[in-house]
Amino acid sequence: MTLGKTDFIDDPAALERHLPGRRIEKVERYGKFMLLRLSATGQAGASENGDAKEASLLVHLGMTGNLAPYAPEQPCAKHTHVWFRLDDGRELRYTDPRRFGRMAYLTGELLATELTAFGADPLLVSAEEFASRIRSRSARIKALLLDQSVLRGIGNIYADESLWRAKIHPARVAAQLSKAQTRTLWRVLQDTLGKAIAARGSSISDFLDAEGRPGEYQRRHRAYGREGQRCFRCAATIRRVIVAGRSSYFCPRCQPAPRSAKAGVKRGRRAGARNA
DNA sequence: CTCGATCCCTGGACGC
DNA sequence: TGCGTCCAGGGATCGA
């Protein structure tokens, strides 16, 4: 294993100390994280330094990360920061220009703590559980969709796409959504994510999957990135506002603003006029 | 609990 | 062409 820049790695020394010789037993996904389950080494002294225990490598790709295997003679992409030499001769390379990703070698309780912090998987969560996680919350729905401890794995694109499909304004207070709206949002989240996964995701600038192929779902975006263009449903002009600190694209006709948000959501306006 | 602000980082867009 | 400036985004963190 070779490390380049390491400021996105929790404990680079732990990687160098504990990773060589391990086998990747399986790969799991927790929201936006990949979890590479590693074998115990069985080497002499392993029980003293902890290598006899099960361990995992947690990887987040951030905005621009990529983890993929290459033939060693393949030239390295710019901003490659980690090289894992595999026993079949290939190199697993981690590339991340912006280094918004994260890599961490974790065992035992540290790993358990990380995993329990995740919310429900939106693809598996029942309508009832989804509703129970939403209904008592006074935060705006967009903020909750992006909160990884409520639902894991939803990012800005799929939050906006789902809200457009459900005809819900991103600044609506979650607790004020009707039962029908909550149910609809649950349904369109699953549908949107399922279709996006089938299309290998959205390549806005440079996203490539582990096979080096771009996603196709950006061609089906109905809201995200479409400021100033016509709504596919009603032909009104798609707008962009900041909600929960993120760009939020929505149709002002299909997704009516909550009364309490009209002053606060306006561009640059001070949000002092919220309902009691 | 929820909010906004700030920082991290680089490439791309834009203005001159 | 080559600067400078601004911005995007996921998430951690801090103060209100």
Coordinates of C-alpha atoms (C1' of nucleotides) in Angstrom, one line a residue:
Chain A
M1 CA 0.0 0.0 0.0
T2 CA 1.2 3.5 -0.8
L3 CA -0.2 6.8 0.6
G4 CA -0.1 10.2 -1.0
K5 CA -1.9 13.1 0.6
T6 CA -3.6 11.8 3.7
D7 CA -5.6 14.7 5.1
F8 CA -8.9 12.9 4.3
I9 CA -7.8 9.8 6.2
D10 CA -8.7 9.5 9.9
D11 CA -5.5 7.8 11.0
P12 CA -3.1 7.2 8.1
A13 CA -0.6 5.4 10.3
A14 CA -3.2 2.8 11.3
L15 CA -3.8 2.1 7.6
E16 CA -0.1 1.5 6.9
R17 CA 0.2 -0.6 10.1
H18 CA -2.8 -2.8 9.7
L19 CA -3.9 -3.1 6.1
P20 CA -1.1 -5.0 4.4
G21 CA -1.7 -8.7 4.2
R22 CA -5.4 -8.4 4.8
R23 CA -8.1 -9.8 2.5
I24 CA -11.2 -7.8 1.5
E25 CA -13.8 -10.3 2.5
K26 CA -16.8 -8.4 1.3
V27 CA -18.0 -4.9 0.5
E28 CA -21.1 -3.4 2.0
R29 CA -22.8 0.0 1.6
Y30 CA -24.1 2.2 4.3
G31 CA -25.7 5.2 2.8
K32 CA -22.9 7.1 1.0
F33 CA -20.2 5.0 2.7
M34 CA -18.5 1.8 1.4
L35 CA -17.5 -0.6 4.1
L36 CA -14.8 -3.0 3.1
R37 CA -14.8 -5.9 5.6
L38 CA -11.3 -7.2 6.2
S39 CA -10.0 -10.6 7.3
A40 CA -8.0 -11.1 10.4
T41 CA -4.4 -11.6 9.5
G42 CA -3.5 -14.6 11.5
Q43 CA 0.1 -13.5 11.5
A44 CA 2.5 -13.9 14.4
G45 CA 1.9 -11.2 16.9
A46 CA -1.5 -10.4 15.4
S47 CA -3.3 -10.8 18.7
E48 CA -1.1 -8.3 20.4
N49 CA -1.5 -5.5 18.0
G50 CA -5.2 -6.1 17.3
D51 CA -4.8 -7.6 13.8
A52 CA -6.5 -10.8 14.9
K53 CA -9.7 -9.0 15.2
E54 CA -12.1 -8.2 12.4
A55 CA -11.6 -4.8 10.9
S56 CA -13.0 -2.7 8.2
L57 CA -12.1 0.1 5.9
L58 CA -14.7 2.8 5.7
V59 CA -14.6 4.9 2.5
H60 CA -16.7 7.9 1.6
L61 CA -16.1 9.3 -2.0
G62 CA -17.2 12.8 -1.1
M63 CA -18.0 14.8 -4.2
T64 CA -15.2 13.6 -6.5
G65 CA -13.8 10.4 -5.0
N66 CA -13.3 7.3 -7.0
L67 CA -12.2 3.8 -5.9
A68 CA -11.4 1.4 -8.7
P69 CA -8.9 -1.3 -9.7
Y70 CA -6.3 -0.8 -12.4
A71 CA -3.6 -2.7 -14.1
P72 CA -0.4 -1.4 -12.5
E73 CA 1.0 -0.2 -15.9
Q74 CA -2.0 2.1 -16.3
P75 CA -1.0 5.7 -15.8
C76 CA -2.3 7.2 -12.6
A77 CA -4.9 9.8 -12.7
K78 CA -4.1 13.1 -11.2
H79 CA -5.0 13.4 -7.5
T80 CA -4.5 9.7 -6.8
H81 CA -3.8 9.5 -3.1
V82 CA -4.0 5.8 -2.1
W83 CA -2.7 2.7 -3.9
F84 CA -3.6 -0.8 -2.6
R85 CA -1.7 -3.6 -4.3
L86 CA -4.0 -6.6 -4.7
D87 CA -2.8 -10.2 -4.8
D88 CA -4.0 -10.6 -8.4
G89 CA -1.5 -8.0 -9.5
R90 CA -4.0 -5.1 -9.9
E91 CA -3.9 -1.9 -8.0
L92 CA -7.0 -0.5 -6.2
R93 CA -6.6 3.2 -6.5
Y94 CA -8.3 6.0 -4.6
T95 CA -8.5 9.3 -6.5
D96 CA -10.1 12.4 -5.2
P97 CA -9.3 15.9 -6.5
R98 CA -11.1 17.8 -3.8
R99 CA -10.5 15.4 -1.0
F100 CA -14.0 15.8 0.4
G101 CA -14.0 12.1 0.9
R102 CA -13.0 10.1 3.9
M103 CA -11.1 6.9 4.7
A104 CA -10.9 5.3 8.0
Y105 CA -9.6 2.0 9.4
L106 CA -12.0 0.9 12.1
T107 CA -12.5 -1.9 14.5
G108 CA -14.8 -2.9 17.3
E109 CA -16.6 -0.1 19.1
L110 CA -15.4 2.7 16.8
L111 CA -16.9 0.9 13.9
A112 CA -20.1 0.1 15.8
T113 CA -20.4 3.7 16.8
E114 CA -20.1 4.8 13.1
L115 CA -22.7 2.4 11.9
T116 CA -25.3 3.1 14.6
A117 CA -25.2 6.8 13.7
F118 CA -26.8 6.1 10.3
G119 CA -30.4 6.6 9.7
A120 CA -32.7 4.2 7.8
D121 CA -31.9 3.1 4.3
P122 CA -34.4 4.9 2.1
L123 CA -34.6 1.9 -0.3
L124 CA -35.6 -0.5 2.6
V125 CA -37.5 1.7 5.0
S126 CA -41.2 1.0 5.4
A127 CA -43.7 3.8 4.8
E128 CA -44.6 3.7 8.5
E129 CA -41.0 4.0 9.7
F130 CA -40.4 6.8 7.2
A131 CA -43.5 8.7 8.4
S132 CA -42.4 8.3 12.0
R133 CA -39.0 9.7 11.3
I134 CA -40.5 12.7 9.6
R135 CA -43.7 13.6 11.3
S136 CA -42.5 14.9 14.7
R137 CA -39.8 17.1 13.2
S138 CA -40.0 20.8 12.9
A139 CA -37.0 21.0 10.5
R140 CA -37.6 21.7 6.8
I141 CA -38.1 18.6 4.8
K142 CA -35.1 19.3 2.6
A143 CA -32.8 19.4 5.7
L144 CA -34.2 16.1 6.9
L145 CA -33.7 14.4 3.6
L146 CA -30.1 15.4 3.6
D147 CA -29.6 14.4 7.3
Q148 CA -27.7 11.1 7.1
S149 CA -28.9 10.2 10.7
V150 CA -32.5 10.4 9.5
L151 CA -32.1 8.6 6.2
R152 CA -28.8 7.5 4.9
G153 CA -27.6 8.0 1.4
I154 CA -29.7 10.8 0.0
G155 CA -27.8 13.8 -1.4
N156 CA -28.7 17.1 -2.9
I157 CA -29.7 15.8 -6.3
Y158 CA -32.0 13.1 -5.2
A159 CA -33.6 15.2 -2.5
D160 CA -34.5 17.8 -5.1
E161 CA -35.7 15.3 -7.7
S162 CA -37.8 13.5 -5.2
L163 CA -39.4 16.7 -3.8
W164 CA -40.2 17.8 -7.4
R165 CA -41.9 14.5 -8.1
A166 CA -43.8 14.6 -4.8
K167 CA -44.7 18.3 -5.5
I168 CA -43.4 19.3 -2.1
H169 CA -41.5 22.6 -1.6
P170 CA -38.1 22.0 0.0
A171 CA -38.7 24.5 2.8
R172 CA -41.9 22.9 4.0
V173 CA -41.8 22.0 7.7
A174 CA -41.7 18.2 7.8
A175 CA -44.3 17.9 10.6
Q176 CA -46.8 20.0 8.5
L177 CA -46.8 17.6 5.5
S178 CA -50.1 15.7 5.1
K179 CA -50.1 11.9 5.5
A180 CA -50.7 11.6 1.8
Q181 CA -47.7 13.9 1.0
T182 CA -45.5 11.9 3.4
R183 CA -46.6 8.7 1.8
T184 CA -46.0 10.1 -1.7
L185 CA -42.6 11.3 -0.7
W186 CA -41.7 7.9 0.6
R187 CA -42.8 6.3 -2.7
V188 CA -41.0 8.7 -5.0
L189 CA -37.8 8.5 -3.0
Q190 CA -37.7 4.8 -3.6
D191 CA -38.6 5.1 -7.2
T192 CA -36.2 8.0 -7.9
L193 CA -33.3 6.2 -6.2
G194 CA -34.1 2.9 -7.9
K195 CA -34.2 4.5 -11.3
A196 CA -31.0 6.5 -10.7
I197 CA -29.1 3.4 -9.5
A198 CA -30.3 1.6 -12.6
A199 CA -28.9 4.5 -14.7
R200 CA -25.6 4.3 -12.7
G201 CA -26.2 7.7 -11.1
S202 CA -25.8 11.2 -12.2
S203 CA -22.6 12.5 -13.9
I204 CA -22.7 16.3 -13.5
S205 CA -19.1 17.0 -14.0
D206 CA -16.8 14.1 -13.5
F207 CA -18.5 11.2 -11.7
L208 CA -17.5 7.7 -13.1
D209 CA -18.4 4.4 -11.6
A210 CA -16.0 1.7 -10.6
E211 CA -15.9 0.5 -14.2
G212 CA -15.1 4.0 -15.4
R213 CA -18.5 4.6 -17.0
P214 CA -20.4 7.9 -16.5
G215 CA -24.0 7.8 -15.1
E216 CA -27.0 8.6 -17.3
Y217 CA -29.5 9.8 -14.7
Q218 CA -28.6 13.5 -15.2
R219 CA -30.5 13.4 -18.4
R220 CA -33.7 12.6 -16.5
H221 CA -33.3 15.4 -13.9
R222 CA -36.5 17.3 -13.6
A223 CA -35.4 20.0 -11.1
Y224 CA -31.8 19.7 -10.1
G225 CA -29.6 22.1 -12.1
R226 CA -32.5 23.4 -14.1
E227 CA -32.8 27.0 -12.8
G228 CA -34.4 29.3 -15.4
Q229 CA -35.7 26.3 -17.5
R230 CA -39.3 25.2 -17.9
C231 CA -40.9 22.8 -15.5
F232 CA -41.6 19.5 -17.3
R233 CA -45.0 19.3 -15.7
C234 CA -46.4 22.8 -15.8
A235 CA -43.9 24.9 -17.9
A236 CA -43.3 27.4 -15.1
T237 CA -39.8 28.5 -14.6
I238 CA -37.7 26.4 -12.2
R239 CA -36.2 28.4 -9.4
R240 CA -33.2 28.0 -7.1
V241 CA -33.1 28.9 -3.4
I242 CA -30.8 28.0 -0.6
V243 CA -32.4 25.6 1.9
A244 CA -30.4 23.9 4.6
G245 CA -27.3 25.6 3.2
R246 CA -27.7 23.9 -0.2
S247 CA -28.9 24.9 -3.6
S248 CA -32.5 23.7 -3.9
Y249 CA -34.2 23.6 -7.3
F250 CA -38.0 23.5 -7.4
C251 CA -41.0 24.5 -9.5
P252 CA -42.7 27.4 -7.8
R253 CA -46.1 26.4 -9.3
C254 CA -46.0 22.6 -8.7
Q255 CA -44.3 23.0 -5.3
P256 CA -46.0 25.8 -3.5
A257 CA -44.0 27.6 -0.8
P258 CA -45.2 27.3 2.8
R259 CA -46.5 30.6 4.1
S260 CA -44.0 30.7 6.9
A261 CA -41.2 30.3 4.5
K262 CA -42.0 32.9 1.9
A263 CA -40.0 35.7 3.6
G264 CA -37.2 33.5 4.9
V265 CA -36.5 31.6 1.7
K266 CA -36.3 34.6 -0.6
R267 CA -32.8 35.2 -1.9
G268 CA -30.7 37.2 0.5
R269 CA -33.6 38.2 2.7
R270 CA -33.3 38.1 6.4
A271 CA -35.5 35.4 7.9
G272 CA -37.0 37.1 10.9
A273 CA -40.7 36.7 10.1
R274 CA -41.4 33.2 11.0
N275 CA -44.7 32.1 12.4
A276 CA -45.0 31.5 16.1
Chain B
dC1 C1' -33.6 20.6 18.3
dT2 C1' -32.7 23.6 14.5
dC3 C1' -30.6 27.2 12.4
dG4 C1' -26.8 29.8 9.8
dA5 C1' -22.0 30.5 9.2
dT6 C1' -17.5 28.8 8.3
dC7 C1' -14.1 25.7 6.8
dC8 C1' -12.1 22.1 4.0
dC9 C1' -10.5 21.6 -1.5
dT10 C1' -10.1 22.0 -6.6
dG11 C1' -11.8 22.8 -11.1
dG12 C1' -14.7 25.2 -14.0
dA13 C1' -17.1 29.4 -15.3
dC14 C1' -16.8 34.0 -15.9
dG15 C1' -15.0 38.9 -16.2
dC16 C1' -11.3 41.8 -17.5
Chain C
dT1 C1' -3.5 34.2 -22.8
dG2 C1' -3.6 34.7 -18.2
dC3 C1' -4.8 36.3 -14.4
dG4 C1' -8.4 37.0 -10.4
dT5 C1' -12.8 36.0 -8.3
dC6 C1' -16.7 33.3 -7.3
dC7 C1' -19.0 29.1 -6.7
dA8 C1' -20.4 24.1 -6.1
dG9 C1' -20.8 20.3 -2.9
dG10 C1' -20.9 16.6 1.9
dG11 C1' -20.0 17.0 6.2
dA12 C1' -17.9 18.5 10.6
dT13 C1' -18.1 22.0 14.0
dC14 C1' -19.4 26.1 16.5
dG15 C1' -22.3 29.6 18.3
dA16 C1' -27.0 31.4 18.6

